[in-house]
PDB file of C-alpha atoms in Angstrom:
ATOM      1  CA  LEU E1156      -0.034   0.274  -0.197  1.00 48.00           C
ATOM      2  CA  ARG E1157       2.904   2.305   0.867  1.00 51.00           C
ATOM      3  CA  CYS E1158       4.489   1.450  -2.585  1.00 51.00           C
ATOM      4  CA  GLN E1159       1.218   2.256  -4.246  1.00 49.00           C
ATOM      5  CA  GLN E1160       0.943   5.453  -2.754  1.00 52.00           C
ATOM      6  CA  LEU E1161       4.499   6.283  -3.886  1.00 50.00           C
ATOM      7  CA  MET E1162       3.524   5.286  -7.289  1.00 48.00           C
ATOM      8  CA  GLN E1163       0.414   7.509  -7.577  1.00 49.00           C
ATOM      9  CA  ASP E1164       1.901  10.529  -5.603  1.00 49.00           C
ATOM     10  CA  THR E1165       5.665  10.830  -6.066  1.00 45.00           C
ATOM     11  CA  MET E1166       6.867   9.035  -9.339  1.00 43.00           C
ATOM     12  CA  SER E1167       7.997  12.366 -10.968  1.00 43.00           C
ATOM     13  CA  PRO E1168      10.902  13.191  -8.782  1.00 43.00           C
ATOM     14  CA  LEU E1169      12.687   9.710  -9.305  1.00 43.00           C
ATOM     15  CA  SER E1170      15.439   9.288 -11.891  1.00 42.00           C
ATOM     16  CA  GLU E1171      17.843   6.998 -12.505  1.00 41.00           C
ATOM     17  CA  PRO E1172      21.898   7.489 -11.441  1.00 39.00           C
ATOM     18  CA  PRO E1173      24.682   7.424 -14.167  1.00 40.00           C
ATOM     19  CA  PHE E1174      25.502   3.958 -15.735  1.00 38.00           C
ATOM     20  CA  SER E1175      28.087   2.086 -13.857  1.00 36.00           C
ATOM     21  CA  SER E1176      30.491   0.940 -16.063  1.00 36.00           C
ATOM     22  CA  HIS E1177      30.444  -2.750 -14.662  1.00 34.00           C
ATOM     23  CA  HIS E1178      26.670  -2.229 -15.843  1.00 34.00           C
ATOM     24  CA  LEU E1179      26.965  -1.188 -19.601  1.00 33.00           C
ATOM     25  CA  THR E1180      26.422  -4.835 -20.942  1.00 37.00           C
ATOM     26  CA  GLN E1181      23.049  -5.001 -19.151  1.00 36.00           C
ATOM     27  CA  PRO E1182      19.459  -4.165 -20.768  1.00 38.00           C
ATOM     28  CA  ARG E1183      18.012  -1.492 -18.637  1.00 39.00           C
ATOM     29  CA  LEU E1184      15.397   0.961 -18.541  1.00 36.00           C
ATOM     30  CA  SER E1185      16.242   4.642 -19.366  1.00 36.00           C
ATOM     31  CA  GLY E1186      14.556   5.551 -15.908  1.00 43.00           C
ATOM     32  CA  PHE E1187      13.349   3.804 -12.656  1.00 48.00           C
ATOM     33  CA  THR E1188       9.737   4.795 -13.440  1.00 48.00           C
ATOM     34  CA  ARG E1189       7.694   4.606 -16.677  1.00 50.00           C
ATOM     35  CA  GLU E1190       4.223   3.800 -18.094  1.00 51.00           C
ATOM     36  CA  PHE E1191       3.640   0.598 -19.954  1.00 55.00           C
ATOM     37  CA  ASN E1192       0.887   0.437 -22.515  1.00 54.00           C
ATOM     38  CA  SER E1193      -1.384   3.225 -20.674  1.00 62.00           C
ATOM     39  CA  PRO E1194      -1.490   5.465 -18.056  1.00 65.00           C
ATOM     40  CA  ASP E1195      -3.420   2.962 -16.281  1.00 78.00           C
ATOM     41  CA  VAL E1196      -0.044   0.899 -15.511  1.00 81.00           C
ATOM     42  CA  SER E1197       2.769   2.498 -14.198  1.00 80.00           C
ATOM     43  CA  CYS E1198       5.976   0.895 -13.003  1.00 82.00           C
ATOM     44  CA  LEU E1199       8.816   1.504 -10.303  1.00 83.00           C
ATOM     45  CA  ASP E1200      12.106  -0.562 -10.752  1.00 86.00           C
ATOM     46  CA  THR E1201      14.496  -0.782  -7.493  1.00 88.00           C
ATOM     47  CA  ARG E1202      17.910  -2.222  -7.626  1.00 88.00           C
ATOM     48  CA  VAL E1203      20.595  -2.562  -5.307  1.00 88.00           C
ATOM     49  CA  ARG E1204      23.679  -0.767  -5.468  1.00 86.00           C
ATOM     50  CA  CYS E1205      27.176  -1.641  -3.535  1.00 87.00           C
ATOM     51  CA  VAL E1206      28.571   1.423  -1.866  1.00 85.00           C
ATOM     52  CA  THR E1207      31.496  -0.304  -0.181  1.00 76.00           C
ATOM     53  CA  GLU E1208      34.832  -0.828  -1.579  1.00 64.00           C
ATOM     54  CA  SER E1209      35.207  -4.439  -2.613  1.00 51.00           C
ATOM     55  CA  THR E1210      38.070  -5.022  -0.473  1.00 56.00           C
ATOM     56  CA  HIS E1211      35.698  -5.220   2.500  1.00 54.00           C
ATOM     57  CA  ALA E1212      34.293  -8.210   4.003  1.00 60.00           C
ATOM     58  CA  PRO E1213      30.848  -9.295   2.796  1.00 58.00           C
ATOM     59  CA  HIS E1214      29.061  -8.633   6.245  1.00 63.00           C
ATOM     60  CA  HIS E1215      30.842  -5.261   6.551  1.00 74.00           C
ATOM     61  CA  ARG E1216      29.947  -3.880   3.205  1.00 81.00           C
ATOM     62  CA  GLN E1217      27.228  -1.337   2.586  1.00 86.00           C
ATOM     63  CA  TYR E1218      24.284  -1.515  -0.067  1.00 86.00           C
ATOM     64  CA  ASP E1219      21.853   1.590  -1.202  1.00 84.00           C
ATOM     65  CA  THR E1220      18.596   0.654  -2.899  1.00 84.00           C
ATOM     66  CA  MET E1221      18.110   2.538  -6.081  1.00 83.00           C
ATOM     67  CA  PRO E1222      16.459   5.123  -6.570  1.00 82.00           C
ATOM     68  CA  ALA E1223      18.173   6.846  -3.534  1.00 77.00           C
ATOM     69  CA  GLN E1224      14.966   8.936  -3.049  1.00 79.00           C
ATOM     70  CA  LEU E1225      12.933   5.923  -2.041  1.00 79.00           C
ATOM     71  CA  ASN E1226      13.921   6.449   1.670  1.00 76.00           C
ATOM     72  CA  GLU E1227      13.340  10.118   1.838  1.00 79.00           C
ATOM     73  CA  LEU E1228       9.905   9.642   0.284  1.00 77.00           C
ATOM     74  CA  LEU E1229       9.115   6.510   2.372  1.00 78.00           C
ATOM     75  CA  PRO E1230      11.292   6.163   5.586  1.00 77.00           C
ATOM     76  CA  GLY E1231      12.015   2.728   6.578  1.00 78.00           C
ATOM     77  CA  PHE E1232      10.887   1.285   3.312  1.00 81.00           C
ATOM     78  CA  THR E1233      14.049   0.634   1.979  1.00 83.00           C
ATOM     79  CA  GLN E1234      14.951  -1.989   4.767  1.00 84.00           C
ATOM     80  CA  ALA E1235      12.143  -3.995   4.459  1.00 85.00           C
ATOM     81  CA  LEU E1236      12.293  -3.724   0.487  1.00 87.00           C
ATOM     82  CA  ARG E1237      15.993  -5.182   1.025  1.00 87.00           C
ATOM     83  CA  ASP E1238      14.657  -8.058   3.439  1.00 89.00           C
ATOM     84  CA  ALA E1239      12.031  -8.667   0.764  1.00 90.00           C
ATOM     85  CA  GLN E1240      14.697  -8.992  -2.066  1.00 92.00           C
ATOM     86  CA  ASP E1241      16.961 -11.085  -0.090  1.00 92.00           C
ATOM     87  CA  ILE E1242      14.235 -13.785   0.466  1.00 93.00           C
ATOM     88  CA  LEU E1243      12.905 -13.551  -3.088  1.00 94.00           C
ATOM     89  CA  PHE E1244      16.607 -13.845  -4.414  1.00 95.00           C
ATOM     90  CA  GLU E1245      17.157 -17.152  -2.322  1.00 96.00           C
ATOM     91  CA  VAL E1246      13.772 -18.565  -3.856  1.00 95.00           C
ATOM     92  CA  GLY E1247      15.181 -17.876  -7.462  1.00 96.00           C
ATOM     93  CA  LEU E1248      18.558 -18.965  -6.719  1.00 95.00           C
ATOM     94  CA  THR E1249      17.559 -22.215  -5.119  1.00 95.00           C
ATOM     95  CA  ALA E1250      15.262 -23.107  -8.033  1.00 95.00           C
ATOM     96  CA  LEU E1251      18.250 -22.254 -10.494  1.00 94.00           C
ATOM     97  CA  HIS E1252      20.330 -25.287  -8.568  1.00 93.00           C
ATOM     98  CA  VAL E1253      17.298 -27.554  -8.625  1.00 92.00           C
ATOM     99  CA  VAL E1254      16.765 -26.969 -12.191  1.00 91.00           C
ATOM    100  CA  LEU E1255      20.203 -26.975 -13.399  1.00 88.00           C
ATOM    101  CA  GLU E1256      21.517 -29.814 -11.321  1.00 86.00           C
ATOM    102  CA  ASP E1257      19.093 -32.146 -12.752  1.00 81.00           C
ATOM    103  CA  SER E1258      18.288 -31.163 -16.356  1.00 78.00           C
ATOM    104  CA  PRO E1259      20.249 -33.531 -18.730  1.00 75.00           C
ATOM    105  CA  ASN E1260      20.398 -30.866 -21.474  1.00 71.00           C
ATOM    106  CA  VAL E1261      22.242 -27.811 -19.877  1.00 73.00           C
ATOM    107  CA  VAL E1262      24.829 -26.383 -21.702  1.00 67.00           C
ATOM    108  CA  VAL E1263      26.391 -24.856 -18.602  1.00 58.00           C
ATOM    109  CA  ASP E1264      29.470 -26.796 -19.082  1.00 60.00           C
ATOM    110  CA  LEU E1265      30.223 -24.908 -22.223  1.00 57.00           C
ATOM    111  CA  ILE E1266      30.249 -21.444 -20.185  1.00 65.00           C
ATOM    112  CA  GLY E1267      32.527 -22.527 -17.347  1.00 72.00           C
ATOM    113  CA  LEU E1268      30.893 -20.991 -14.354  1.00 78.00           C
ATOM    114  CA  PRO E1269      29.548 -22.068 -11.185  1.00 85.00           C
ATOM    115  CA  ILE E1270      25.663 -21.965 -10.962  1.00 86.00           C
ATOM    116  CA  ASP E1271      25.986 -19.239  -8.263  1.00 88.00           C
ATOM    117  CA  ALA E1272      27.954 -17.050 -10.549  1.00 87.00           C
ATOM    118  CA  LEU E1273      24.994 -17.149 -13.186  1.00 88.00           C
ATOM    119  CA  VAL E1274      23.156 -14.608 -11.258  1.00 90.00           C
ATOM    120  CA  GLU E1275      24.665 -11.404  -9.711  1.00 85.00           C
ATOM    121  CA  SER E1276      24.201 -11.460  -5.833  1.00 88.00           C
ATOM    122  CA  LYS E1277      24.825  -8.152  -4.029  1.00 88.00           C
ATOM    123  CA  GLU E1278      27.645  -9.640  -2.210  1.00 87.00           C
ATOM    124  CA  SER E1279      29.552  -9.974  -5.741  1.00 86.00           C
ATOM    125  CA  LEU E1280      29.008  -6.365  -6.852  1.00 86.00           C
ATOM    126  CA  PRO E1281      31.953  -4.292  -7.028  1.00 84.00           C
ATOM    127  CA  SER E1282      31.971  -0.881  -5.535  1.00 83.00           C
ATOM    128  CA  GLY E1283      29.647   1.259  -7.177  1.00 83.00           C
ATOM    129  CA  ALA E1284      27.998  -1.300  -9.323  1.00 84.00           C
ATOM    130  CA  THR E1285      24.365  -1.765  -9.743  1.00 85.00           C
ATOM    131  CA  SER E1286      22.904  -4.973  -9.752  1.00 88.00           C
ATOM    132  CA  ALA E1287      21.140  -6.409 -13.107  1.00 86.00           C
ATOM    133  CA  THR E1288      18.478  -7.951 -11.092  1.00 91.00           C
ATOM    134  CA  VAL E1289      15.260  -5.899 -10.515  1.00 91.00           C
ATOM    135  CA  HIS E1290      12.715  -5.760  -7.992  1.00 92.00           C
ATOM    136  CA  ARG E1291      10.127  -4.316  -9.830  1.00 91.00           C
ATOM    137  CA  PHE E1292       6.805  -2.682  -8.348  1.00 88.00           C
ATOM    138  CA  VAL E1293       3.921  -2.405 -10.945  1.00 88.00           C
ATOM    139  CA  LYS E1294       0.403  -0.686 -10.143  1.00 86.00           C
ATOM    140  CA  TYR E1295      -2.673  -1.815 -12.449  1.00 87.00           C
ATOM    141  CA  SER E1296      -5.472   0.430 -12.126  1.00 84.00           C
ATOM    142  CA  ALA E1297      -9.298  -1.212 -12.339  1.00 84.00           C
ATOM    143  CA  SER E1298     -10.822  -1.939 -15.559  1.00 76.00           C
ATOM    144  CA  ARG E1299     -13.416   0.845 -16.584  1.00 69.00           C
ATOM    145  CA  GLU E1300     -15.607  -1.905 -18.408  1.00 65.00           C
ATOM    146  CA  ALA E1301     -17.722  -4.556 -16.794  1.00 58.00           C
ATOM    147  CA  PRO E1302     -16.029  -8.005 -16.939  1.00 56.00           C
ATOM    148  CA  THR E1303     -16.597 -10.455 -19.809  1.00 58.00           C
ATOM    149  CA  SER E1304     -16.279 -14.421 -19.747  1.00 54.00           C
ATOM    150  CA  THR E1305     -13.122 -13.809 -22.175  1.00 60.00           C
ATOM    151  CA  PRO E1306     -10.719 -10.891 -21.460  1.00 59.00           C
ATOM    152  CA  ASN E1307     -10.213  -8.685 -24.240  1.00 58.00           C
ATOM    153  CA  THR E1308      -7.936  -5.572 -24.971  1.00 58.00           C
ATOM    154  CA  SER E1309      -9.824  -3.283 -22.483  1.00 65.00           C
ATOM    155  CA  THR E1310      -9.333  -5.819 -19.782  1.00 82.00           C
ATOM    156  CA  ILE E1311      -5.806  -7.250 -20.426  1.00 87.00           C
ATOM    157  CA  ALA E1312      -3.419  -4.724 -18.652  1.00 85.00           C
ATOM    158  CA  PHE E1313       0.058  -6.732 -19.800  1.00 84.00           C
ATOM    159  CA  GLU E1314      -0.355  -8.880 -22.857  1.00 87.00           C
ATOM    160  CA  ALA E1315       1.047 -12.546 -23.268  1.00 89.00           C
ATOM    161  CA  HIS E1316       4.935 -12.325 -22.965  1.00 88.00           C
ATOM    162  CA  THR E1317       7.827 -13.996 -21.364  1.00 90.00           C
ATOM    163  CA  ASP E1318      10.753 -12.286 -19.260  1.00 89.00           C
ATOM    164  CA  GLY E1319      14.295 -12.287 -20.310  1.00 87.00           C
ATOM    165  CA  THR E1320      15.284 -13.501 -16.765  1.00 90.00           C
ATOM    166  CA  TRP E1321      16.327 -16.987 -15.394  1.00 92.00           C
ATOM    167  CA  PHE E1322      13.223 -16.914 -13.156  1.00 95.00           C
ATOM    168  CA  THR E1323      10.718 -14.168 -12.216  1.00 95.00           C
ATOM    169  CA  VAL E1324       9.834 -14.367  -8.801  1.00 96.00           C
ATOM    170  CA  ILE E1325       6.333 -13.259  -7.962  1.00 95.00           C
ATOM    171  CA  PRO E1326       4.699 -12.568  -4.263  1.00 92.00           C
ATOM    172  CA  CYS E1327       0.933 -13.557  -4.889  1.00 92.00           C
ATOM    173  CA  SER E1328      -0.885 -10.102  -4.793  1.00 90.00           C
ATOM    174  CA  HIS E1329      -3.629  -9.297  -2.688  1.00 88.00           C
ATOM    175  CA  VAL E1330      -5.815  -8.515  -5.936  1.00 89.00           C
ATOM    176  CA  ALA E1331      -5.250 -11.203  -8.486  1.00 89.00           C
ATOM    177  CA  GLY E1332      -4.725 -10.551 -11.968  1.00 92.00           C
ATOM    178  CA  LEU E1333      -1.475 -12.593 -13.057  1.00 94.00           C
ATOM    179  CA  GLU E1334      -2.707 -15.596 -15.624  1.00 94.00           C
ATOM    180  CA  VAL E1335      -0.034 -18.237 -16.738  1.00 94.00           C
ATOM    181  CA  ALA E1336      -0.638 -20.254 -20.238  1.00 93.00           C
ATOM    182  CA  SER E1337      -1.084 -23.752 -19.914  1.00 88.00           C
ATOM    183  CA  PRO E1338       2.070 -25.681 -21.209  1.00 81.00           C
ATOM    184  CA  THR E1339      -0.471 -27.327 -23.807  1.00 80.00           C
ATOM    185  CA  GLY E1340      -1.294 -23.671 -24.978  1.00 74.00           C
ATOM    186  CA  LYS E1341      -4.993 -24.113 -24.147  1.00 82.00           C
ATOM    187  CA  GLY E1342      -6.322 -21.600 -21.544  1.00 90.00           C
ATOM    188  CA  TRP E1343      -4.861 -19.967 -18.575  1.00 93.00           C
ATOM    189  CA  CYS E1344      -4.389 -20.654 -14.814  1.00 91.00           C
ATOM    190  CA  SER E1345      -4.131 -17.826 -12.124  1.00 91.00           C
ATOM    191  CA  PRO E1346      -1.528 -18.846  -9.290  1.00 91.00           C
ATOM    192  CA  GLU E1347      -2.826 -15.725  -7.306  1.00 90.00           C
ATOM    193  CA  VAL E1348      -6.170 -17.140  -7.055  1.00 89.00           C
ATOM    194  CA  GLN E1349      -4.924 -20.225  -5.716  1.00 85.00           C
ATOM    195  CA  GLY E1350      -2.024 -19.075  -3.451  1.00 84.00           C
ATOM    196  CA  GLN E1351      -1.851 -17.596  -0.181  1.00 86.00           C
ATOM    197  CA  LYS E1352      -1.552 -13.986  -0.724  1.00 83.00           C
ATOM    198  CA  GLY E1353       1.318 -12.345   1.299  1.00 77.00           C
ATOM    199  CA  LEU E1354       2.934 -15.878   1.800  1.00 84.00           C
ATOM    200  CA  ASP E1355       3.250 -17.941  -1.359  1.00 91.00           C
ATOM    201  CA  VAL E1356       4.957 -16.762  -4.628  1.00 93.00           C
ATOM    202  CA  ALA E1357       4.572 -17.986  -8.307  1.00 94.00           C
ATOM    203  CA  VAL E1358       8.158 -18.978  -9.874  1.00 96.00           C
ATOM    204  CA  LEU E1359       7.900 -18.409 -13.763  1.00 96.00           C
ATOM    205  CA  THR E1360      10.819 -19.818 -15.900  1.00 94.00           C
ATOM    206  CA  GLY E1361      12.384 -16.982 -18.026  1.00 90.00           C
ATOM    207  CA  ASP E1362      14.312 -17.075 -21.223  1.00 87.00           C
ATOM    208  CA  PHE E1363      17.804 -17.613 -20.220  1.00 87.00           C
ATOM    209  CA  LEU E1364      16.615 -20.786 -18.397  1.00 87.00           C
ATOM    210  CA  GLN E1365      14.857 -21.991 -21.412  1.00 86.00           C
ATOM    211  CA  SER E1366      18.221 -21.218 -23.574  1.00 83.00           C
ATOM    212  CA  ILE E1367      20.692 -23.101 -21.182  1.00 83.00           C
ATOM    213  CA  THR E1368      18.195 -26.137 -20.671  1.00 83.00           C
ATOM    214  CA  GLN E1369      17.534 -26.235 -24.431  1.00 79.00           C
ATOM    215  CA  TYR E1370      14.026 -26.103 -23.977  1.00 84.00           C
ATOM    216  CA  ASP E1371      13.721 -28.494 -21.042  1.00 87.00           C
ATOM    217  CA  PHE E1372      12.171 -25.536 -19.379  1.00 89.00           C
ATOM    218  CA  PRO E1373      10.322 -23.323 -21.578  1.00 90.00           C
ATOM    219  CA  SER E1374       9.640 -19.506 -20.675  1.00 90.00           C
ATOM    220  CA  ALA E1375       6.464 -18.962 -19.032  1.00 92.00           C
ATOM    221  CA  VAL E1376       3.827 -17.324 -21.357  1.00 92.00           C
ATOM    222  CA  HIS E1377       2.258 -14.785 -18.970  1.00 92.00           C
ATOM    223  CA  ARG E1378      -0.244 -12.021 -18.912  1.00 92.00           C
ATOM    224  CA  VAL E1379      -1.786  -9.462 -16.405  1.00 91.00           C
ATOM    225  CA  VAL E1380      -5.719  -8.843 -16.519  1.00 90.00           C
ATOM    226  CA  ARG E1381      -7.161  -5.682 -14.855  1.00 87.00           C
ATOM    227  CA  PRO E1382      -8.881  -5.699 -11.448  1.00 87.00           C
ATOM    228  CA  CYS E1383     -12.653  -5.526 -11.976  1.00 83.00           C
ATOM    229  CA  VAL E1384     -14.587  -2.538 -12.099  1.00 79.00           C
ATOM    230  CA  GLY E1385     -14.964  -0.613  -8.738  1.00 78.00           C
ATOM    231  CA  SER E1386     -11.939  -2.876  -7.386  1.00 80.00           C
ATOM    232  CA  ALA E1387      -8.881  -1.632  -5.837  1.00 85.00           C
ATOM    233  CA  ALA E1388      -5.661  -1.122  -7.718  1.00 85.00           C
ATOM    234  CA  ARG E1389      -3.512  -4.257  -8.103  1.00 88.00           C
ATOM    235  CA  VAL E1390       0.199  -3.851  -6.860  1.00 88.00           C
ATOM    236  CA  SER E1391       2.403  -6.451  -8.046  1.00 91.00           C
ATOM    237  CA  ALA E1392       6.103  -6.697  -6.921  1.00 92.00           C
ATOM    238  CA  PRO E1393       8.118  -9.521  -8.966  1.00 94.00           C
ATOM    239  CA  LEU E1394      11.875  -9.897  -8.662  1.00 95.00           C
ATOM    240  CA  LEU E1395      13.223 -10.315 -12.290  1.00 94.00           C
ATOM    241  CA  LEU E1396      16.497 -12.867 -11.546  1.00 94.00           C
ATOM    242  CA  ARG E1397      18.803 -11.635 -14.486  1.00 91.00           C
ATOM    243  CA  PRO E1398      21.920 -13.198 -15.725  1.00 88.00           C
ATOM    244  CA  SER E1399      25.353 -11.743 -14.446  1.00 87.00           C
ATOM    245  CA  PRO E1400      27.913  -9.818 -16.464  1.00 83.00           C
ATOM    246  CA  ALA E1401      30.185 -12.716 -16.002  1.00 82.00           C
ATOM    247  CA  TYR E1402      27.359 -14.978 -17.738  1.00 83.00           C
ATOM    248  CA  ARG E1403      27.163 -12.688 -20.507  1.00 79.00           C
ATOM    249  CA  ALA E1404      30.978 -12.445 -20.932  1.00 78.00           C
ATOM    250  CA  ALA E1405      31.454 -16.230 -20.636  1.00 77.00           C
ATOM    251  CA  CYS E1406      28.579 -16.901 -23.241  1.00 75.00           C
ATOM    252  CA  LYS E1407      30.407 -14.473 -25.623  1.00 74.00           C
ATOM    253  CA  ALA E1408      33.618 -16.092 -25.289  1.00 74.00           C
ATOM    254  CA  ALA E1409      31.978 -19.567 -25.858  1.00 70.00           C
ATOM    255  CA  ASP E1410      30.186 -18.270 -29.148  1.00 68.00           C
ATOM    256  CA  GLU E1411      33.607 -16.937 -30.395  1.00 75.00           C
ATOM    257  CA  ARG E1412      35.136 -20.534 -29.652  1.00 72.00           C
ATOM    258  CA  ALA E1413      32.416 -22.173 -31.482  1.00 68.00           C
ATOM    259  CA  ARG E1414      32.947 -19.940 -34.513  1.00 74.00           C
ATOM    260  CA  LYS E1415      36.512 -20.515 -34.480  1.00 80.00           C
ATOM    261  CA  ASP E1416      36.006 -24.105 -34.303  1.00 76.00           C
ATOM    262  CA  ARG E1417      33.727 -23.892 -37.355  1.00 74.00           C
ATOM    263  CA  ARG E1418      35.938 -21.826 -39.414  1.00 80.00           C
ATOM    264  CA  ALA E1419      38.837 -24.474 -38.901  1.00 81.00           C
ATOM    265  CA  ARG E1420      36.465 -27.303 -39.863  1.00 79.00           C
ATOM    266  CA  ASN E1421      35.587 -25.703 -42.788  1.00 79.00           C
ATOM    267  CA  LYS E1422      39.020 -24.934 -43.891  1.00 71.00           C
TER     268      LYS E1422
END
């Protein structure tokens, strides 16, 4: 609710700091706040930034939550946010271990990195660097039209899509709206209707997991339906667990080795 108030009243003062050189290879938004398809859907991205020299022991390191204005606008919010991020990050990292340790078609050996290095924990951030992983808050205003048996363009807030993540970890919102496509492509299910609000999370597979497991774990196709007319707005707080710069660099190196091998074979 406090985040919803923030997005309603104080989005305009928020801006993004200069890029960190450590972060230049990561796709990122041009700002911390934006609108999606319409002014009825607004978004606030938060990221962890290391502010302590990397020579310090992990338990002595200090972190900011970006945008830095959050703590000023909502005193005490950033600490609660970091606690939530730590929990969601551990859920996503645990899921990654389970999948990659058991999937027979994982190509991680080509990358040459341990599983923990595929994602960027806050402890691994160099001083001044901002994490690639994003904790996103999205506010979906209620639909202006009466509900129908089949969602249409006016009642769907976010069209069907997949995420460029390992996993997207989504706490069940108090106002349901997340829908995940059936693996058969026939119909949709609503994890938030089935889950306990404030306790359960939905863990959705992303594009990078699909790639590294060679489609053993395809990306979860999902969409968001607007709250019904007269309902409260829906606020969702997904953690987008994204690849580390080390993984991206290793992928580029592996691609280059493969190109050299192909050239050698063709000679």
